[in-house]
XYZ file of C-alpha atoms in Angstrom:
676
model
C -63.409 14.755 44.435
C -66.430 14.154 46.732
C -67.742 17.117 48.660
C -66.238 17.268 52.182
C -68.553 16.020 54.908
C -68.969 17.307 58.478
C -66.663 15.728 61.053
C -68.280 12.829 62.905
C -67.249 10.977 66.045
C -66.306 7.993 63.845
C -63.920 10.222 61.881
C -62.572 11.824 65.068
C -61.493 8.396 66.270
C -59.500 7.849 63.087
C -57.276 10.848 63.820
C -53.672 9.937 64.648
C -52.278 11.559 67.791
C -48.694 12.812 67.909
C -46.674 12.939 71.119
C -43.915 15.362 72.211
C -40.790 15.290 69.989
C -37.198 14.546 70.929
C -34.420 15.790 68.638
C -31.231 14.066 67.550
C -28.081 15.792 68.891
C -27.312 17.252 65.461
C -30.919 18.382 64.952
C -31.312 16.249 61.836
C -34.369 14.267 62.913
C -37.069 14.077 65.542
C -38.581 11.026 67.192
C -42.066 10.934 68.691
C -44.797 8.508 69.671
C -47.742 8.180 67.299
C -50.975 6.843 68.784
C -53.498 5.263 66.441
C -56.932 4.642 67.963
C -59.370 2.027 66.748
C -63.111 2.145 67.332
C -63.445 -1.403 66.046
C -60.872 -2.848 68.456
C -61.693 -0.337 71.218
C -57.959 0.194 71.745
C -55.179 2.700 71.184
C -51.772 1.584 69.897
C -48.628 3.718 70.099
C -45.425 3.235 68.122
C -42.366 5.415 67.592
C -41.702 7.329 64.385
C -38.597 9.061 63.040
C -39.204 12.339 61.230
C -36.235 13.752 59.282
C -35.994 17.533 59.459
C -34.825 17.967 55.869
C -36.607 16.207 53.034
C -36.910 12.489 53.762
C -40.220 10.847 54.630
C -41.149 9.765 58.164
C -40.609 6.118 58.976
C -41.844 3.824 61.707
C -39.114 2.969 64.212
C -40.940 0.445 66.416
C -43.686 -2.008 65.495
C -43.734 -4.750 68.134
C -45.061 -2.789 71.088
C -48.576 -1.664 71.892
C -47.896 1.443 73.999
C -44.362 2.664 73.243
C -44.009 6.062 74.902
C -41.720 8.936 75.970
C -38.906 8.498 73.415
C -35.660 10.364 74.139
C -32.633 10.516 71.855
C -29.288 9.716 73.479
C -26.655 12.500 73.699
C -24.400 10.607 71.287
C -27.221 9.996 68.809
C -26.678 6.236 68.721
C -29.780 5.169 70.644
C -33.371 6.100 71.336
C -34.714 5.180 74.771
C -38.416 4.745 75.492
C -40.813 3.295 78.059
C -42.909 0.236 77.212
C -44.298 -3.075 78.402
C -43.190 -5.923 76.166
C -42.425 -9.611 76.068
C -38.751 -10.281 75.393
C -36.495 -13.285 75.874
C -39.432 -15.263 77.238
C -40.215 -12.720 79.931
C -43.238 -10.424 79.907
C -42.942 -7.089 81.681
C -45.066 -6.897 84.818
C -44.333 -3.165 85.056
C -43.253 -0.571 82.455
C -39.552 -0.864 81.595
C -36.937 1.143 79.709
C -36.044 -0.024 76.196
C -33.281 1.020 73.798
C -33.274 0.938 70.009
C -30.861 2.185 67.343
C -32.293 5.035 65.236
C -31.620 3.071 62.040
C -33.942 0.316 63.260
C -33.538 -3.239 64.423
C -34.858 -4.895 67.550
C -35.395 -2.880 70.736
C -33.745 -4.331 73.835
C -34.692 -4.052 77.472
C -32.090 -1.822 79.161
C -32.583 -3.463 82.566
C -35.319 -5.003 84.652
C -36.466 -2.579 87.326
C -38.904 -4.559 89.456
C -40.750 -1.456 90.630
C -41.119 -0.166 87.049
C -40.090 2.996 85.204
C -42.308 6.090 85.220
C -40.010 8.447 83.309
C -36.319 9.034 82.618
C -33.560 11.337 81.355
C -30.182 10.664 79.736
C -26.970 11.772 81.423
C -24.812 13.978 79.160
C -22.206 11.207 78.758
C -24.804 8.853 77.211
C -23.622 6.024 79.484
C -26.148 6.523 82.286
C -29.864 7.198 82.533
C -31.796 8.655 85.475
C -35.027 6.755 86.123
C -38.154 7.581 88.115
C -39.595 4.600 90.002
C -42.005 3.999 92.887
C -40.076 2.141 95.610
C -40.568 0.994 99.201
C -38.471 3.631 101.022
C -37.598 1.449 104.010
C -35.904 -1.225 101.868
C -32.245 -1.309 100.800
C -31.049 -2.662 97.461
C -32.718 -3.711 94.230
C -33.040 -7.345 95.332
C -35.138 -6.379 98.337
C -37.343 -4.209 96.131
C -37.831 -7.098 93.704
C -38.818 -9.502 96.498
C -41.342 -7.038 97.903
C -42.758 -6.379 94.430
C -43.279 -10.117 93.818
C -44.913 -10.589 97.200
C -47.214 -7.632 96.673
C -48.245 -8.858 93.216
C -49.135 -12.279 94.694
C -51.145 -11.030 97.653
C -54.785 -12.117 97.891
C -56.098 -9.065 99.769
C -57.497 -6.107 97.846
C -57.726 -3.594 100.695
C -55.809 -0.314 100.538
C -54.232 0.720 103.849
C -52.725 4.129 104.471
C -52.099 6.825 107.056
C -51.069 9.355 104.395
C -52.924 12.597 103.670
C -52.165 12.172 99.955
C -53.140 8.697 98.833
C -54.791 8.963 95.422
C -54.584 11.163 92.341
C -56.974 11.722 89.441
C -58.019 8.111 88.715
C -55.701 5.854 90.698
C -54.592 5.119 94.222
C -50.948 6.024 94.767
C -48.828 2.850 95.077
C -49.466 1.671 98.619
C -46.507 2.213 100.926
C -44.272 3.449 98.105
C -42.760 6.778 97.072
C -41.185 8.005 93.800
C -37.368 7.926 93.850
C -34.622 8.797 91.378
C -32.537 5.836 90.234
C -29.429 5.788 88.050
C -29.008 3.059 85.427
C -25.604 2.161 83.995
C -26.450 1.410 80.352
C -23.431 -0.845 79.841
C -23.884 -3.105 82.876
C -27.592 -2.756 83.585
C -26.839 -1.976 87.249
C -29.290 0.332 89.040
C -28.610 2.598 92.034
C -31.261 4.406 94.095
C -30.016 7.960 94.704
C -32.642 8.671 97.367
C -32.175 5.427 99.288
C -31.873 6.118 103.005
C -32.889 9.776 102.607
C -36.219 11.564 103.173
C -36.235 12.760 99.562
C -38.895 11.828 97.041
C -40.336 13.365 93.884
C -43.857 14.747 93.534
C -46.293 11.957 94.359
C -49.052 13.362 92.170
C -47.137 13.329 88.869
C -43.524 12.210 89.265
C -41.685 12.698 86.002
C -39.089 14.436 83.862
C -40.193 17.950 84.808
C -39.334 17.258 88.435
C -35.552 16.971 87.989
C -32.594 17.827 85.762
C -28.998 16.660 85.283
C -26.099 19.120 85.251
C -24.110 19.475 81.988
C -21.065 17.806 83.598
C -23.205 14.894 84.824
C -22.050 15.342 88.413
C -25.165 16.846 89.978
C -28.923 16.406 89.816
C -31.352 19.165 90.793
C -34.833 18.107 91.824
C -38.048 19.485 93.318
C -39.331 17.902 96.507
C -41.847 18.458 99.296
C -39.949 19.207 102.536
C -43.055 18.828 104.726
C -43.280 15.745 106.914
C -46.909 15.203 105.892
C -47.182 15.114 102.101
C -50.356 16.642 100.736
C -51.609 18.372 97.617
C -50.924 22.092 97.811
C -47.706 21.907 99.835
C -44.890 24.203 98.720
C -41.939 22.402 97.103
C -38.248 23.224 97.418
C -35.351 22.747 94.967
C -32.438 20.583 96.157
C -29.251 19.317 94.519
C -27.606 15.890 94.805
C -23.856 15.472 94.211
C -23.249 12.049 92.660
C -19.532 12.025 93.540
C -19.869 12.810 97.238
C -23.361 11.448 97.780
C -24.292 14.660 99.565
C -27.334 16.809 98.991
C -28.383 20.321 99.952
C -31.305 22.690 99.547
C -30.802 25.423 96.958
C -34.225 27.093 97.109
C -36.492 26.636 100.103
C -39.049 29.198 101.218
C -42.325 28.181 102.897
C -44.122 30.959 101.002
C -42.999 29.795 97.554
C -43.804 26.681 95.533
C -40.840 25.845 93.269
C -40.556 23.156 90.591
C -39.273 22.161 87.125
C -35.521 22.912 87.583
C -33.283 23.251 84.497
C -29.504 23.762 84.483
C -27.977 26.526 82.388
C -25.369 25.410 79.825
C -22.551 26.369 82.218
C -24.161 24.517 85.140
C -23.783 27.550 87.417
C -27.414 28.646 87.223
C -30.702 26.799 87.520
C -33.956 28.084 86.064
C -37.207 26.937 87.628
C -40.825 28.012 88.017
C -42.009 29.576 91.266
C -45.415 30.600 92.609
C -45.799 32.932 95.600
C -48.332 30.854 97.525
C -47.752 32.932 100.643
C -49.441 35.826 98.874
C -52.340 33.867 97.390
C -52.997 30.349 96.135
C -53.940 31.659 92.675
C -50.570 33.309 92.071
C -49.113 32.201 88.714
C -45.991 30.173 88.083
C -43.200 32.620 87.242
C -39.720 32.187 85.802
C -36.979 32.242 88.440
C -33.190 31.698 88.318
C -30.817 30.522 91.071
C -27.106 31.436 90.875
C -24.376 29.202 92.298
C -21.921 32.044 92.910
C -24.193 33.939 95.277
C -26.518 31.139 96.346
C -29.433 33.473 95.726
C -32.427 33.333 93.442
C -34.790 35.882 91.929
C -38.027 35.936 89.960
C -37.221 37.127 86.436
C -40.739 37.390 84.991
C -42.396 39.321 87.833
C -43.477 42.149 85.513
C -44.781 39.786 82.823
C -48.386 38.889 83.695
C -48.311 35.421 82.133
C -48.118 32.011 83.777
C -44.949 30.184 82.750
C -45.548 26.548 81.872
C -42.720 23.983 82.024
C -40.567 22.539 80.643
C -37.955 25.279 80.424
C -35.178 25.215 77.820
C -31.981 27.283 77.987
C -30.610 28.814 74.812
C -26.993 27.853 74.109
C -25.678 31.300 75.052
C -27.282 31.100 78.507
C -28.940 34.496 78.027
C -32.495 33.379 77.321
C -34.962 30.549 77.913
C -37.666 29.012 75.756
C -40.996 28.312 77.428
C -44.713 28.143 76.719
C -47.329 30.485 78.154
C -50.970 31.210 77.384
C -52.211 34.534 76.078
C -55.889 35.269 75.449
C -56.989 31.727 74.709
C -53.875 30.712 72.804
C -50.649 29.056 73.885
C -47.462 30.412 72.320
C -43.810 29.427 72.445
C -41.833 32.334 73.893
C -38.192 33.363 74.160
C -37.579 35.111 77.471
C -34.406 37.236 77.442
C -32.832 37.478 80.876
C -30.753 40.679 80.508
C -33.768 42.882 79.707
C -36.479 40.551 81.115
C -38.444 40.690 77.892
C -40.619 37.963 76.331
C -40.996 37.492 72.578
C -43.410 35.044 70.948
C -41.439 32.729 68.639
C -44.305 30.477 67.521
C -47.699 32.143 67.900
C -51.279 31.126 67.322
C -53.148 27.954 68.150
C -51.876 25.822 71.042
C -48.217 24.812 71.302
C -48.271 21.476 73.135
C -44.541 20.717 73.174
C -41.216 21.729 71.664
C -37.582 20.648 71.388
C -34.434 22.450 70.281
C -30.922 21.149 69.506
C -28.101 22.297 67.236
C -30.096 25.335 66.125
C -33.116 23.275 65.045
C -36.430 24.011 66.753
C -39.373 21.605 66.457
C -42.852 22.385 67.735
C -45.959 20.276 68.239
C -49.041 22.500 67.940
C -52.749 22.169 67.246
C -55.640 24.558 66.606
C -59.404 24.416 66.167
C -58.720 23.818 62.464
C -56.480 20.751 62.848
C -55.085 18.231 65.359
C -51.473 18.446 66.531
C -48.828 18.836 63.814
C -45.037 18.857 63.904
C -43.070 21.699 62.328
C -39.346 22.375 62.073
C -38.200 25.981 62.445
C -34.751 26.506 60.939
C -32.900 29.841 61.032
C -33.854 32.081 58.120
C -36.438 29.650 56.710
C -40.220 29.380 56.939
C -41.605 26.594 59.167
C -41.501 23.162 57.532
C -44.137 20.505 58.184
C -42.525 17.190 59.171
C -45.497 14.860 58.694
C -48.886 14.533 57.031
C -50.455 11.737 59.064
C -53.989 13.150 59.174
C -54.104 15.162 55.947
C -55.870 12.577 53.777
C -58.513 11.929 56.431
C -59.207 15.599 57.144
C -59.390 16.453 53.433
C -62.626 14.442 53.353
C -64.196 16.583 56.074
C -65.347 20.162 56.444
C -64.605 21.379 59.972
C -66.510 24.640 59.645
C -64.834 27.849 60.730
C -63.839 29.417 64.033
C -64.220 33.065 64.986
C -62.956 35.040 67.989
C -65.247 37.668 69.568
C -65.249 39.937 72.611
C -68.259 41.074 74.653
C -68.882 43.173 77.772
C -69.113 40.765 80.692
C -69.264 40.933 84.480
C -67.801 44.032 86.157
C -67.770 45.699 82.739
C -64.708 43.663 81.725
C -64.064 42.516 78.180
C -64.695 38.794 77.905
C -63.503 36.593 75.050
C -65.634 33.985 73.346
C -65.063 31.635 70.439
C -67.714 30.767 67.871
C -67.458 27.535 65.891
C -69.783 27.564 62.879
C -71.245 24.460 61.188
C -70.031 23.517 57.707
C -72.054 25.399 55.111
C -73.226 27.945 57.666
C -75.966 30.107 56.129
C -76.804 33.289 58.096
C -80.217 33.337 56.427
C -81.179 30.257 58.431
C -81.758 29.870 62.145
C -79.387 27.594 64.006
C -79.308 25.981 67.440
C -76.793 27.508 69.851
C -74.706 25.255 72.100
C -72.686 26.795 74.914
C -69.706 24.510 75.658
C -68.345 25.595 79.044
C -64.739 24.791 79.887
C -63.598 23.284 83.184
C -60.870 24.380 85.519
C -62.008 26.954 86.434
C -58.517 28.311 85.833
C -58.075 27.020 82.282
C -59.212 28.531 78.991
C -61.221 27.683 75.913
C -59.156 28.510 72.888
C -57.979 27.979 69.369
C -57.388 24.325 70.116
C -58.227 20.792 68.972
C -59.890 18.608 71.581
C -60.391 14.839 71.518
C -63.056 14.837 74.254
C -65.010 18.070 73.668
C -64.379 18.469 69.973
C -66.141 21.584 68.720
C -65.915 20.434 65.088
C -68.010 17.360 65.927
C -70.616 19.463 67.760
C -70.684 21.985 64.896
C -70.767 19.165 62.345
C -74.024 18.017 63.948
C -75.580 21.366 63.009
C -74.895 23.562 66.051
C -73.258 26.953 66.388
C -70.899 26.320 69.305
C -69.967 29.110 71.720
C -67.038 28.788 74.142
C -66.740 31.621 76.689
C -63.602 32.474 78.638
C -65.510 33.607 81.696
C -63.988 35.361 84.727
C -61.543 32.940 86.351
C -60.160 31.703 83.031
C -56.411 31.572 82.532
C -54.426 33.576 79.956
C -56.042 36.966 80.712
C -53.907 38.048 83.659
C -53.772 37.193 87.355
C -56.481 39.657 88.439
C -59.004 38.217 85.962
C -58.163 34.673 87.064
C -58.403 35.463 90.785
C -61.621 37.496 90.474
C -63.924 34.546 91.237
C -62.119 33.359 94.394
C -64.507 32.846 97.344
C -67.549 33.609 95.155
C -67.704 30.788 92.628
C -70.572 30.823 90.156
C -71.450 34.522 90.336
C -69.251 36.303 87.781
C -69.089 33.262 85.545
C -72.891 33.166 85.251
C -72.980 36.857 84.318
C -70.411 36.223 81.571
C -72.227 33.182 80.190
C -75.565 34.971 80.206
C -74.015 38.036 78.556
C -72.675 35.813 75.776
C -76.053 34.170 75.261
C -77.815 37.543 75.218
C -75.351 38.935 72.688
C -75.815 35.934 70.402
C -79.592 35.965 70.716
C -79.428 39.351 69.024
C -78.000 37.621 65.965
C -80.762 36.865 63.442
C -79.363 33.398 62.789
C -79.741 32.102 66.380
C -82.955 30.220 67.112
C -84.045 31.298 70.630
C -86.018 28.061 70.974
C -82.889 25.958 70.524
C -80.334 27.206 73.056
C -78.441 24.556 75.077
C -75.476 24.462 77.462
C -72.982 21.702 78.213
C -69.919 21.594 80.426
C -67.467 19.284 82.150
C -65.845 19.416 85.588
C -66.068 23.061 86.690
C -68.040 23.588 83.494
C -70.389 20.862 84.731
C -70.684 22.737 88.021
C -71.583 25.899 86.111
C -74.261 24.029 84.138
C -75.785 22.787 87.416
C -75.489 26.318 88.844
C -77.220 27.729 85.754
C -80.105 25.305 86.196
C -81.002 27.101 89.424
C -79.849 30.640 88.630
C -79.975 31.394 84.885
C -82.860 33.157 83.159
C -85.801 30.706 83.447
C -86.655 28.949 80.206
C -83.691 30.377 78.286
C -81.876 27.044 77.887
C -83.699 24.141 76.318
C -81.472 21.503 77.926
C -78.213 20.988 79.811
C -75.419 18.408 79.731
C -73.493 18.064 83.015
C -70.344 15.955 82.674
C -68.326 15.226 85.856
C -69.872 18.294 87.449
C -69.523 19.477 91.051
C -72.885 19.693 92.847
C -72.239 19.920 96.606
C -68.946 21.505 97.689
C -69.186 20.067 101.199
C -69.469 16.516 99.859
C -66.634 17.301 97.424
C -64.287 16.881 100.390
C -64.006 13.281 99.138
C -61.912 14.468 96.172
C -58.152 14.104 95.717
C -57.564 17.869 96.054
C -59.433 18.462 99.312
C -56.512 20.338 100.866
C -57.245 23.263 98.491
C -60.831 23.775 99.605
C -60.366 26.394 102.321
C -58.275 28.520 99.972
C -60.749 28.202 97.121
C -63.973 28.792 99.090
C -62.712 30.986 101.914
C -63.140 28.529 104.803
C -63.260 24.860 105.755
C -66.774 23.483 105.563
C -66.927 22.919 109.346
C -65.923 26.506 110.089
C -68.368 28.191 107.727
C -70.830 25.730 106.171
C -73.032 28.568 104.903
C -70.156 29.950 102.779
C -69.719 26.637 100.974
C -73.453 26.176 100.522
C -73.713 29.654 99.005
C -71.271 28.544 96.287
C -72.801 25.084 95.764
C -75.088 24.280 92.850
C -77.489 22.581 95.246
C -78.401 26.045 96.540
C -80.570 26.547 93.467
C -82.416 23.217 93.565
C -85.801 24.809 94.245
C -85.614 26.763 90.988
C -84.302 23.932 88.791
C -86.563 22.918 85.912
C -84.388 22.365 82.824
C -83.891 18.816 81.443
C -80.353 17.580 82.100
C -78.151 14.739 80.882
C -75.765 13.812 83.719
C -72.537 11.949 82.899
C -69.918 10.616 85.307
C -67.161 8.018 85.652
C -66.611 5.795 88.676
C -62.827 6.270 88.523
C -63.113 10.039 88.797
C -61.276 11.063 91.973
C -61.038 14.765 91.072
C -64.860 15.044 91.093
C -66.082 11.809 92.730
C -69.027 10.247 90.970
C -71.333 10.699 93.945
C -71.503 14.350 92.847
C -73.104 13.436 89.539
C -75.294 10.762 91.102
C -76.541 13.186 93.771
C -77.395 15.749 91.090
C -79.165 13.172 88.931
C -81.092 11.768 91.903
C -82.135 15.298 92.904
C -83.506 15.999 89.436
C -85.403 12.710 89.361
C -86.809 13.274 92.858
C -88.089 16.662 91.751
C -89.708 15.224 88.620
C -87.338 17.010 86.209
C -86.525 15.283 82.943
C -83.061 13.735 83.402
C -80.918 10.963 81.962
C -77.787 9.358 83.436
C -74.740 8.023 81.591
C -72.382 6.379 84.113
C -69.098 4.655 83.221
C -67.657 2.105 85.671
C -64.266 2.169 83.908
C -63.673 5.857 83.076
C -62.162 8.680 85.092
C -62.655 12.457 84.913
C -62.283 12.013 81.156
C -63.851 9.434 78.848
C -60.866 7.892 77.085
C -61.855 4.514 75.640
C -62.874 4.711 71.958
C -66.256 2.989 72.228
C -67.125 4.833 75.427
C -66.232 8.122 73.740
C -68.534 7.295 70.829
C -71.326 6.468 73.257
C -70.657 9.789 75.034
C -70.955 11.834 71.842
C -73.958 9.836 70.611
C -75.825 10.390 73.879
C -74.971 14.097 74.083
C -76.071 14.805 70.503
C -79.189 12.662 70.896
C -80.079 14.573 74.082
C -79.827 17.892 72.253
C -81.998 16.594 69.398
C -84.539 15.165 71.826
C -85.038 18.617 73.303
C -85.532 20.416 70.031
C -88.962 22.102 69.752
C -91.593 20.272 67.738
C -91.252 20.736 63.977
C -93.047 23.857 62.867
C -92.784 23.299 59.127
C -91.080 25.618 56.696
C -87.496 25.747 55.504
C -85.777 26.781 58.717
C -85.123 30.231 57.254
C -86.061 33.189 59.383
C -89.298 34.994 58.330
C -89.107 38.185 56.322
C -89.760 41.381 58.196
C -92.642 43.580 57.047
C -92.427 47.314 56.530
């Protein structure tokens, strides 16, 4: 067998990507979307696969679509529903629609034509109805009126976007003009659709309306949903939990407190309790999402995980006995699946290590989708009394041809004397007798974490495969180390993080295998901000070059972003009230000291960090005569997602690092022997 080779960007774009699983009612099989990218075609294609839990091989369920997504097994096990755009019966979908297919195969059929499209959905327990999420014109009545307006809008010749809303775009797209996300109910047998929110002020979260925003009671009579009760919708508003009675048509608030943000409701098996996540925004905007439960008998709710210093991440899943919930939460750079017992308010890690992306449980069968630095996402079944069983092997043959190097966890003394975690990713064939370049890869957020995780965009195996030792630091502000650690950087961005990053570099420079002449730093989003901050504040001459992807440069100008309503809470004041406070936290403050060559990368569709931030930084470097290069994508957002653009991204980043290597000095690259 040939010797395994380092992972390249070409190989990375051959890796199949698994989506979240849905389990059959009897737990016998899972269904998920499998996305296969193609560098040659510059496209990604997703189809659905069935994965038996016991023994049989996976098989492809759909083949005709290009982007089949979000499969969900029906309660009776006779159908799988999914969202897609297809051409059927001579009609091509103008918007995403809901399709149904039998699990034993055959042709998928369009469940109905919803003119305004389908964002997400959930089956009713009876299997005869499906709740749909769709963007509608709230002033209209009836599906026919919605269809007429949709046709007229599609045929309009004007391209202008008109709005009086405070929240009008998110991430990389303008929110549908004049529309809001409603809950609809589809009768599977007749194809009739009813808008539950029609004529009401209710709507789902405009930023990301989907399955996590609502739930259907076990008896199918009620729907609980999270909504923004404020008249002016804006990012950062606190949401309430309400309930809609499908028999009476009445609704009422269950949980509404202006100091608490509440979302992701889930009914208990008896329907008399609702679990949800809640964050005490009245105390501070960095407060974590905690597990809370509302009780029908008393009409009261309480936070159950108040003493557990972890952020609870939806979705929530009730155990059949109603005494515990399954959920995911990060812990020290990893994301585990936990069982939270309500009677004693105790959390136990069920599936630990790596990064659990998604899970499903039915009829005693638990399936998890998890990745790590050593492999992309894999599906495992966890049956009572048995070791975990792998359900697929999609990427095994490809990865067997490649050596990914190894990953190591370390801890150092960082800012304030706190212990700070870092991850080291070593190149294949790492030899400590040689000297290696060091690449700091700085995560974004800031309130996220670098961890034992696979990454399609900042893949450490690709960077290490190019001959770098890669260091990823969980600086102050990172998630998964407790609320105090996360909140420590509030109103003083850049300060503690720089101390942590410099402490990591100093610790590694004491290693004999690090070449002090080949130290680089790269980061995206908040990590890009930190790279720009380092250019004006880090030890002069320590870093050979920087890569700033989608980085923040001027916090005052960042008011053009889609999350501007958070700024005063993050920085301590609005820019017009205290401009000096924002400037003190802006990377532009250090312009006079900047001297390090920088590759600046940005996408025009980035609304989280608008591209003028990257352009302003690049222009500043050029105006000051500092070596700089710009990679700008007119068709990418905060992330670079298209296959060929991703290859160009990696090629340019690695070429930039090589370009700023010191001139060859001869020799073998081994460190010199010490005398004495």
